[in-house]
Amino acid sequence: MKVHLLFDTGTGNRRRLIDVTKLSEEFTPVYCAALLGLHAFSRCDTTSAFKGIGKVKPLKTLQKKTKHQEVFKCLRESWEVTNDLFLALEEFTCTMYNTSTKAKEVDRLMYEMLQSVWWSIEFKEKHRPLALTTPKSVFRSISRG
């Protein structure tokens, strides 16, 4: 017996039914299993657990690499978070925040991000245009000549 799972979403004129069973047939079984693990990892339906990331970016990150799909499949299958699983989740989090990073630990990624912001601020302070760094009193003395 085949059962169709329908998802009722939207309101008013934008209300629609999504055939989740048909949608699941378009993806691999590993990806479908990983979705439940990703949902648990990223927290609730409407609010992401990750600042400034939302819900779509983790999903797109998951779609890109089968390695991440296997990780979230494991998260779905067991309550036990082994050290290897923890490290893989950390690597996923780093990739989600910055796809070009080589950091695999969240602490390292945070360090890189803070260093980037600090360097950017320091560079701007040192290379600020003259008009922005010259006090008004200097302009007054120049104009009085």
N, C-alpha and C. Protein backbone atom coordinates (compact mmCIF):
# COMPACT_ATOMS: atom_id res chain seq x y z
N MET A 1 0.84 -1.17 0.00
CA MET A 1 0.00 0.00 0.00
C MET A 1 0.89 1.24 0.00
N LYS A 2 0.74 2.08 -0.99
CA LYS A 2 1.52 3.31 -1.09
C LYS A 2 0.71 4.46 -0.51
N VAL A 3 1.32 5.19 0.37
CA VAL A 3 0.67 6.32 1.03
C VAL A 3 1.29 7.62 0.51
N HIS A 4 0.46 8.60 0.22
CA HIS A 4 0.95 9.90 -0.21
C HIS A 4 0.92 10.85 0.98
N LEU A 5 2.05 11.48 1.23
CA LEU A 5 2.16 12.47 2.28
C LEU A 5 2.04 13.84 1.64
N LEU A 6 1.05 14.62 2.08
CA LEU A 6 0.83 15.95 1.53
C LEU A 6 1.16 16.99 2.61
N PHE A 7 1.77 18.09 2.18
CA PHE A 7 2.14 19.17 3.08
C PHE A 7 1.31 20.39 2.71
N ASP A 8 0.49 20.86 3.65
CA ASP A 8 -0.37 22.02 3.44
C ASP A 8 0.41 23.26 3.88
N THR A 9 0.66 24.18 2.97
CA THR A 9 1.47 25.35 3.29
C THR A 9 0.87 26.61 2.68
N GLY A 10 1.25 27.76 3.24
CA GLY A 10 0.79 29.04 2.73
C GLY A 10 -0.55 29.44 3.31
N THR A 11 -0.96 30.66 2.97
CA THR A 11 -2.26 31.17 3.43
C THR A 11 -2.95 31.90 2.28
N GLY A 12 -4.25 32.00 2.37
CA GLY A 12 -5.03 32.75 1.38
C GLY A 12 -4.82 32.22 -0.03
N ASN A 13 -4.55 33.16 -0.95
CA ASN A 13 -4.34 32.78 -2.36
C ASN A 13 -3.04 32.03 -2.58
N ARG A 14 -2.15 32.07 -1.61
CA ARG A 14 -0.85 31.39 -1.74
C ARG A 14 -0.85 29.99 -1.10
N ARG A 15 -1.98 29.54 -0.63
CA ARG A 15 -2.08 28.23 -0.02
C ARG A 15 -1.97 27.15 -1.08
N ARG A 16 -1.20 26.09 -0.76
CA ARG A 16 -1.02 24.99 -1.72
C ARG A 16 -0.69 23.70 -0.98
N LEU A 17 -0.86 22.60 -1.69
CA LEU A 17 -0.49 21.28 -1.17
C LEU A 17 0.75 20.81 -1.92
N ILE A 18 1.74 20.38 -1.18
CA ILE A 18 2.96 19.84 -1.79
C ILE A 18 2.95 18.33 -1.55
N ASP A 19 3.11 17.58 -2.62
CA ASP A 19 3.15 16.13 -2.54
C ASP A 19 4.57 15.72 -2.12
N VAL A 20 4.76 15.51 -0.83
CA VAL A 20 6.07 15.18 -0.29
C VAL A 20 6.55 13.83 -0.78
N THR A 21 5.62 12.88 -0.98
CA THR A 21 5.98 11.56 -1.49
C THR A 21 6.60 11.68 -2.88
N LYS A 22 5.97 12.43 -3.75
CA LYS A 22 6.49 12.62 -5.11
C LYS A 22 7.84 13.36 -5.07
N LEU A 23 7.92 14.36 -4.22
CA LEU A 23 9.15 15.13 -4.08
C LEU A 23 10.30 14.24 -3.61
N SER A 24 10.02 13.34 -2.67
CA SER A 24 11.06 12.46 -2.13
C SER A 24 11.61 11.50 -3.18
N GLU A 25 10.82 11.18 -4.18
CA GLU A 25 11.26 10.28 -5.25
C GLU A 25 12.32 10.93 -6.15
N GLU A 26 12.43 12.25 -6.08
CA GLU A 26 13.41 12.98 -6.89
C GLU A 26 14.80 13.00 -6.23
N PHE A 27 14.87 12.60 -4.98
CA PHE A 27 16.13 12.63 -4.23
C PHE A 27 16.58 11.23 -3.85
N THR A 28 17.86 11.11 -3.48
CA THR A 28 18.39 9.82 -3.05
C THR A 28 17.86 9.48 -1.66
N PRO A 29 17.81 8.21 -1.31
CA PRO A 29 17.37 7.83 0.03
C PRO A 29 18.27 8.43 1.13
N VAL A 30 19.57 8.55 0.85
CA VAL A 30 20.50 9.12 1.85
C VAL A 30 20.14 10.59 2.10
N TYR A 31 19.87 11.31 1.02
CA TYR A 31 19.51 12.73 1.16
C TYR A 31 18.21 12.88 1.95
N CYS A 32 17.22 12.07 1.64
CA CYS A 32 15.94 12.13 2.36
C CYS A 32 16.13 11.82 3.84
N ALA A 33 16.96 10.84 4.15
CA ALA A 33 17.23 10.49 5.55
C ALA A 33 17.98 11.61 6.24
N ALA A 34 18.86 12.29 5.51
CA ALA A 34 19.66 13.37 6.08
C ALA A 34 18.81 14.59 6.44
N LEU A 35 17.69 14.77 5.75
CA LEU A 35 16.85 15.95 6.01
C LEU A 35 16.35 15.99 7.45
N LEU A 36 16.00 14.85 7.99
CA LEU A 36 15.53 14.82 9.38
C LEU A 36 16.65 15.20 10.35
N GLY A 37 17.84 14.71 10.08
CA GLY A 37 18.99 15.08 10.91
C GLY A 37 19.31 16.56 10.81
N LEU A 38 19.22 17.11 9.61
CA LEU A 38 19.46 18.54 9.42
C LEU A 38 18.41 19.36 10.15
N HIS A 39 17.18 18.92 10.08
CA HIS A 39 16.09 19.63 10.78
C HIS A 39 16.37 19.68 12.29
N ALA A 40 16.78 18.57 12.85
CA ALA A 40 17.09 18.53 14.28
C ALA A 40 18.30 19.41 14.61
N PHE A 41 19.30 19.40 13.76
CA PHE A 41 20.53 20.17 13.98
C PHE A 41 20.29 21.67 13.88
N SER A 42 19.46 22.08 12.93
CA SER A 42 19.25 23.51 12.71
C SER A 42 18.08 24.07 13.53
N ARG A 43 17.51 23.26 14.36
CA ARG A 43 16.44 23.58 15.30
C ARG A 43 15.08 23.66 14.66
N CYS A 44 14.27 24.62 15.09
CA CYS A 44 12.84 24.59 14.77
C CYS A 44 12.52 24.93 13.33
N ASP A 45 11.25 24.86 12.98
CA ASP A 45 10.79 25.07 11.61
C ASP A 45 11.02 26.48 11.09
N THR A 46 10.84 27.47 11.94
CA THR A 46 10.84 28.85 11.46
C THR A 46 12.06 29.66 11.83
N THR A 47 12.78 29.25 12.86
CA THR A 47 13.94 30.02 13.32
C THR A 47 15.19 29.16 13.27
N SER A 48 16.20 29.64 12.59
CA SER A 48 17.45 28.89 12.49
C SER A 48 18.24 28.98 13.78
N ALA A 49 19.01 27.96 14.06
CA ALA A 49 19.89 27.96 15.23
C ALA A 49 21.16 28.75 14.96
N PHE A 50 21.37 29.14 13.72
CA PHE A 50 22.62 29.79 13.34
C PHE A 50 22.38 31.24 12.96
N LYS A 51 23.09 32.14 13.61
CA LYS A 51 22.91 33.58 13.40
C LYS A 51 23.23 33.97 11.96
N GLY A 52 22.27 34.64 11.35
CA GLY A 52 22.46 35.18 10.02
C GLY A 52 22.48 34.17 8.89
N ILE A 53 22.09 32.94 9.16
CA ILE A 53 22.17 31.89 8.14
C ILE A 53 20.80 31.53 7.59
N GLY A 54 19.79 31.47 8.42
CA GLY A 54 18.47 31.06 7.95
C GLY A 54 18.37 29.55 7.80
N LYS A 55 17.38 29.11 7.05
CA LYS A 55 17.14 27.68 6.88
C LYS A 55 17.56 27.18 5.49
N VAL A 56 17.63 28.07 4.51
CA VAL A 56 17.92 27.66 3.14
C VAL A 56 19.40 27.33 2.96
N LYS A 57 20.28 28.13 3.55
CA LYS A 57 21.72 27.91 3.36
C LYS A 57 22.17 26.54 3.88
N PRO A 58 21.74 26.12 5.07
CA PRO A 58 22.12 24.76 5.49
C PRO A 58 21.62 23.69 4.52
N LEU A 59 20.43 23.89 3.98
CA LEU A 59 19.87 22.92 3.03
C LEU A 59 20.71 22.88 1.75
N LYS A 60 21.10 24.05 1.25
CA LYS A 60 21.93 24.09 0.03
C LYS A 60 23.31 23.50 0.28
N THR A 61 23.85 23.73 1.48
CA THR A 61 25.15 23.15 1.84
C THR A 61 25.04 21.63 1.88
N LEU A 62 23.94 21.13 2.42
CA LEU A 62 23.70 19.69 2.48
C LEU A 62 23.59 19.09 1.08
N GLN A 63 22.92 19.78 0.18
CA GLN A 63 22.72 19.28 -1.18
C GLN A 63 24.04 19.15 -1.94
N LYS A 64 25.01 20.00 -1.66
CA LYS A 64 26.24 20.05 -2.44
C LYS A 64 27.18 18.88 -2.19
N LYS A 65 27.20 18.35 -0.97
CA LYS A 65 28.19 17.31 -0.65
C LYS A 65 27.54 16.08 -0.04
N THR A 66 27.78 14.94 -0.66
CA THR A 66 27.22 13.69 -0.13
C THR A 66 27.87 13.35 1.21
N LYS A 67 29.09 13.83 1.45
CA LYS A 67 29.75 13.61 2.73
C LYS A 67 28.90 14.17 3.88
N HIS A 68 28.34 15.35 3.67
CA HIS A 68 27.48 15.96 4.69
C HIS A 68 26.17 15.20 4.83
N GLN A 69 25.67 14.68 3.74
CA GLN A 69 24.43 13.91 3.78
C GLN A 69 24.59 12.67 4.65
N GLU A 70 25.73 12.00 4.52
CA GLU A 70 26.01 10.82 5.35
C GLU A 70 26.06 11.19 6.83
N VAL A 71 26.65 12.35 7.12
CA VAL A 71 26.75 12.82 8.51
C VAL A 71 25.37 13.01 9.11
N PHE A 72 24.49 13.68 8.40
CA PHE A 72 23.15 13.94 8.93
C PHE A 72 22.28 12.70 8.93
N LYS A 73 22.57 11.77 8.06
CA LYS A 73 21.88 10.48 8.11
C LYS A 73 22.23 9.78 9.42
N CYS A 74 23.51 9.84 9.80
CA CYS A 74 23.94 9.24 11.08
C CYS A 74 23.27 9.93 12.26
N LEU A 75 23.15 11.24 12.17
CA LEU A 75 22.51 12.01 13.25
C LEU A 75 21.06 11.60 13.41
N ARG A 76 20.42 11.27 12.32
CA ARG A 76 19.03 10.84 12.34
C ARG A 76 18.89 9.45 12.95
N GLU A 77 19.88 8.59 12.74
CA GLU A 77 19.77 7.18 13.12
C GLU A 77 20.10 6.89 14.58
N SER A 78 20.82 7.81 15.25
CA SER A 78 21.25 7.51 16.61
C SER A 78 21.25 8.76 17.47
N TRP A 79 20.96 8.57 18.75
CA TRP A 79 21.02 9.68 19.70
C TRP A 79 22.46 9.94 20.15
N GLU A 80 23.32 8.95 19.93
CA GLU A 80 24.71 9.08 20.37
C GLU A 80 25.50 9.93 19.37
N VAL A 81 26.15 10.97 19.91
CA VAL A 81 27.00 11.82 19.07
C VAL A 81 28.44 11.46 19.40
N THR A 82 29.05 10.68 18.52
CA THR A 82 30.43 10.27 18.71
C THR A 82 31.35 11.46 18.42
N ASN A 83 32.61 11.31 18.77
CA ASN A 83 33.57 12.38 18.51
C ASN A 83 33.70 12.63 17.00
N ASP A 84 33.71 11.57 16.20
CA ASP A 84 33.79 11.72 14.74
C ASP A 84 32.58 12.47 14.19
N LEU A 85 31.40 12.14 14.71
CA LEU A 85 30.18 12.81 14.26
C LEU A 85 30.21 14.29 14.66
N PHE A 86 30.67 14.56 15.88
CA PHE A 86 30.79 15.95 16.34
C PHE A 86 31.72 16.75 15.43
N LEU A 87 32.87 16.18 15.11
CA LEU A 87 33.83 16.87 14.24
C LEU A 87 33.26 17.10 12.84
N ALA A 88 32.50 16.14 12.33
CA ALA A 88 31.88 16.28 11.01
C ALA A 88 30.80 17.36 11.03
N LEU A 89 30.05 17.46 12.13
CA LEU A 89 29.04 18.52 12.27
C LEU A 89 29.70 19.89 12.36
N GLU A 90 30.85 19.94 13.03
CA GLU A 90 31.60 21.19 13.12
C GLU A 90 32.09 21.61 11.73
N GLU A 91 32.58 20.66 10.96
CA GLU A 91 33.05 20.96 9.60
C GLU A 91 31.89 21.46 8.73
N PHE A 92 30.72 20.84 8.86
CA PHE A 92 29.54 21.30 8.13
C PHE A 92 29.20 22.73 8.51
N THR A 93 29.25 23.05 9.79
CA THR A 93 28.94 24.40 10.26
C THR A 93 29.91 25.41 9.67
N CYS A 94 31.18 25.08 9.63
CA CYS A 94 32.19 25.96 9.03
C CYS A 94 31.90 26.18 7.55
N THR A 95 31.57 25.12 6.83
CA THR A 95 31.27 25.22 5.40
C THR A 95 30.03 26.07 5.18
N MET A 96 29.06 25.92 6.07
CA MET A 96 27.82 26.67 5.94
C MET A 96 28.07 28.18 6.09
N TYR A 97 28.93 28.56 7.01
CA TYR A 97 29.22 29.98 7.22
C TYR A 97 30.16 30.55 6.17
N ASN A 98 31.09 29.75 5.68
CA ASN A 98 32.07 30.25 4.73
C ASN A 98 32.53 29.10 3.84
N THR A 99 32.03 29.05 2.63
CA THR A 99 32.33 27.92 1.74
C THR A 99 33.80 27.87 1.31
N SER A 100 34.51 28.99 1.41
CA SER A 100 35.90 29.00 0.96
C SER A 100 36.90 28.73 2.10
N THR A 101 36.42 28.56 3.31
CA THR A 101 37.33 28.34 4.43
C THR A 101 37.90 26.93 4.43
N LYS A 102 39.09 26.82 4.97
CA LYS A 102 39.68 25.49 5.17
C LYS A 102 39.52 25.07 6.63
N ALA A 103 38.96 25.96 7.43
CA ALA A 103 38.75 25.66 8.85
C ALA A 103 37.75 24.52 8.99
N LYS A 104 38.06 23.63 9.92
CA LYS A 104 37.16 22.51 10.20
C LYS A 104 36.62 22.57 11.62
N GLU A 105 37.11 23.53 12.40
CA GLU A 105 36.62 23.71 13.76
C GLU A 105 35.97 25.09 13.84
N VAL A 106 34.86 25.18 14.56
CA VAL A 106 34.13 26.43 14.69
C VAL A 106 35.00 27.51 15.33
N ASP A 107 35.79 27.15 16.34
CA ASP A 107 36.67 28.14 16.99
C ASP A 107 37.65 28.74 15.98
N ARG A 108 38.20 27.93 15.12
CA ARG A 108 39.14 28.41 14.10
C ARG A 108 38.44 29.34 13.11
N LEU A 109 37.23 28.96 12.70
CA LEU A 109 36.47 29.79 11.78
C LEU A 109 36.14 31.14 12.42
N MET A 110 35.73 31.12 13.69
CA MET A 110 35.44 32.38 14.39
C MET A 110 36.68 33.26 14.45
N TYR A 111 37.83 32.66 14.72
CA TYR A 111 39.09 33.40 14.75
C TYR A 111 39.35 34.05 13.38
N GLU A 112 39.19 33.27 12.30
CA GLU A 112 39.41 33.80 10.95
C GLU A 112 38.44 34.94 10.63
N MET A 113 37.19 34.77 11.03
CA MET A 113 36.19 35.81 10.75
C MET A 113 36.49 37.08 11.53
N LEU A 114 36.84 36.94 12.81
CA LEU A 114 37.18 38.11 13.62
C LEU A 114 38.45 38.78 13.13
N GLN A 115 39.42 37.99 12.74
CA GLN A 115 40.68 38.53 12.21
C GLN A 115 40.40 39.32 10.93
N SER A 116 39.53 38.80 10.09
CA SER A 116 39.18 39.48 8.85
C SER A 116 38.51 40.82 9.13
N VAL A 117 37.59 40.85 10.08
CA VAL A 117 36.92 42.10 10.45
C VAL A 117 37.92 43.07 11.06
N TRP A 118 38.75 42.60 11.96
CA TRP A 118 39.75 43.46 12.61
C TRP A 118 40.70 44.03 11.59
N TRP A 119 41.20 43.20 10.68
CA TRP A 119 42.13 43.67 9.66
C TRP A 119 41.47 44.72 8.79
N SER A 120 40.22 44.49 8.44
CA SER A 120 39.48 45.42 7.59
C SER A 120 39.35 46.78 8.29
N ILE A 121 39.01 46.77 9.58
CA ILE A 121 38.87 48.03 10.34
C ILE A 121 40.22 48.72 10.46
N GLU A 122 41.26 47.97 10.80
CA GLU A 122 42.59 48.55 10.96
C GLU A 122 43.07 49.15 9.64
N PHE A 123 42.86 48.46 8.53
CA PHE A 123 43.28 48.93 7.22
C PHE A 123 42.55 50.23 6.88
N LYS A 124 41.25 50.27 7.14
CA LYS A 124 40.46 51.46 6.84
C LYS A 124 40.92 52.65 7.67
N GLU A 125 41.27 52.39 8.95
CA GLU A 125 41.73 53.47 9.82
C GLU A 125 43.05 54.05 9.31
N LYS A 126 43.96 53.21 8.88
CA LYS A 126 45.28 53.67 8.42
C LYS A 126 45.21 54.34 7.06
N HIS A 127 44.23 53.97 6.23
CA HIS A 127 44.17 54.46 4.86
C HIS A 127 42.93 55.32 4.62
N ARG A 128 42.50 56.02 5.64
CA ARG A 128 41.32 56.87 5.53
C ARG A 128 41.68 58.11 4.71
N PRO A 129 40.79 58.59 3.87
CA PRO A 129 41.07 59.81 3.12
C PRO A 129 41.34 61.00 4.04
N LEU A 130 42.18 61.95 3.60
CA LEU A 130 42.60 63.09 4.41
C LEU A 130 41.42 63.87 4.96
N ALA A 131 40.41 64.12 4.16
CA ALA A 131 39.27 64.92 4.60
C ALA A 131 38.53 64.26 5.77
N LEU A 132 38.57 62.96 5.86
CA LEU A 132 37.88 62.28 6.95
C LEU A 132 38.71 62.24 8.23
N THR A 133 40.03 62.33 8.12
CA THR A 133 40.87 62.23 9.30
C THR A 133 41.34 63.58 9.81
N THR A 134 41.20 64.65 9.03
CA THR A 134 41.68 65.96 9.43
C THR A 134 40.64 66.64 10.30
N PRO A 135 41.00 67.05 11.52
CA PRO A 135 40.04 67.71 12.40
C PRO A 135 39.59 69.06 11.84
N LYS A 136 38.40 69.48 12.25
CA LYS A 136 37.85 70.76 11.78
C LYS A 136 38.76 71.93 12.15
N SER A 137 39.43 71.85 13.28
CA SER A 137 40.30 72.96 13.71
C SER A 137 41.44 73.18 12.71
N VAL A 138 41.93 72.10 12.09
CA VAL A 138 42.99 72.24 11.10
C VAL A 138 42.44 72.95 9.87
N PHE A 139 41.23 72.60 9.46
CA PHE A 139 40.62 73.29 8.32
C PHE A 139 40.45 74.77 8.60
N ARG A 140 40.02 75.09 9.83
CA ARG A 140 39.85 76.50 10.20
C ARG A 140 41.15 77.27 10.12
N SER A 141 42.23 76.66 10.66
CA SER A 141 43.53 77.35 10.63
C SER A 141 44.06 77.50 9.21
N ILE A 142 43.78 76.53 8.32
CA ILE A 142 44.22 76.61 6.93
C ILE A 142 43.46 77.73 6.22
N SER A 143 42.14 77.82 6.47
CA SER A 143 41.34 78.83 5.78
C SER A 143 41.67 80.24 6.27
N ARG A 144 42.13 80.40 7.52
CA ARG A 144 42.49 81.72 8.03
C ARG A 144 43.85 82.14 7.51
N GLY A 145 44.64 81.15 7.14
CA GLY A 145 45.92 81.29 6.49
C GLY A 145 46.89 82.08 7.15
